[in-house]
XYZ file of C-alpha atoms in Angstrom:
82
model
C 22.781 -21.882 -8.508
C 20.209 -19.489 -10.217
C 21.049 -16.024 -10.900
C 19.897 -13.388 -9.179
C 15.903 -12.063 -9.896
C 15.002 -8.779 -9.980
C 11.575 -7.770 -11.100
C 10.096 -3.917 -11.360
C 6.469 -3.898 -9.907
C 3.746 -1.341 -9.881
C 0.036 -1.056 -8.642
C -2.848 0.599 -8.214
C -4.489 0.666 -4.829
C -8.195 2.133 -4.017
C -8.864 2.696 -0.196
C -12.551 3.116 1.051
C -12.765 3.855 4.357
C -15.772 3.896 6.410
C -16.215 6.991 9.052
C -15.282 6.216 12.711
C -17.923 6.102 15.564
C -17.421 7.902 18.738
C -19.753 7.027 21.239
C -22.139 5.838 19.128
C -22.686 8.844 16.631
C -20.818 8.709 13.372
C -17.404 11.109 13.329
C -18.306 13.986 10.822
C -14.114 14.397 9.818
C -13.808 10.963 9.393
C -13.542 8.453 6.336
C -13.598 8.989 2.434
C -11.871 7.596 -0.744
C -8.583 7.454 -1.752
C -6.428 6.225 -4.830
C -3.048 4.983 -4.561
C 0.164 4.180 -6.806
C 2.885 2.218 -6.031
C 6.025 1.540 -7.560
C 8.736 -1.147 -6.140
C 11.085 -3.969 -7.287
C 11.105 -7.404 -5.977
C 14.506 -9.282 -5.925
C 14.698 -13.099 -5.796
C 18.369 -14.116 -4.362
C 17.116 -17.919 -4.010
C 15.103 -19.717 -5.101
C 12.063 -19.444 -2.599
C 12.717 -16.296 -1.050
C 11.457 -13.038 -2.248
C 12.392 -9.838 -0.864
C 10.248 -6.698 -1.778
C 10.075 -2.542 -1.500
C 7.884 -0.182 -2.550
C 6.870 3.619 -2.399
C 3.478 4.339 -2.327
C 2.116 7.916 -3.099
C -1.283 8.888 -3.179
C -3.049 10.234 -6.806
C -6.040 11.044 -5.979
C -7.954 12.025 -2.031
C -11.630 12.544 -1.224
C -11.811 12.689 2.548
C -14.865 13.034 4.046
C -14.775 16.368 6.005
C -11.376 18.251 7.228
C -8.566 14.822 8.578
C -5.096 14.386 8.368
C -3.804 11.902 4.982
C -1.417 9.969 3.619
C 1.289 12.269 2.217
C 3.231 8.193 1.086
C 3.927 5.170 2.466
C 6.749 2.863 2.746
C 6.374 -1.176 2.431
C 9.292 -3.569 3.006
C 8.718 -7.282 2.996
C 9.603 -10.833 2.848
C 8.064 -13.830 1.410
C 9.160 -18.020 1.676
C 7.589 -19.070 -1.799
C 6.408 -22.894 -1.170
């Protein structure tokens, strides 16, 4: 068998999102840019399967207008590697 894999990842994520419509006429509080970064390990207990985590916490926020953000966000998942 192959030893356990663990691996240490990081990224940088950059979120544009458009401004929502509301009966046809564009949401004023709605939309902007945003710059993630996210730091996780990946662990590798066979072969083909992956199994990954990760924190991401935001750097850097331009929303358009006065809105509710992203104080983090938690990913979890699972990959079959063919």
């Amino acid at each position: 068998p192959e030893p356990l894999e663990i691996n240490l990842v990081g990224e940088l994520i950059f979120e544009y999102k458009d401004g929502n419509y509301l009966g046809g006429n564009k949401v004023i509080n709605s939309g902007g840019h945003f710059l993630f970064g996210s730091m996780g390990i990946q662990v590798r207990p066979i072969q083909n399967l992956l199994l990954e985590t990760a924190i991401v916490l935001p750097i850097w926020k331009d929303p358009r207008g006065k809105q509710s953000t992203t104080d983090f966000k938690f990913f979890f998942g699972i990959r079959y590697l063919l």
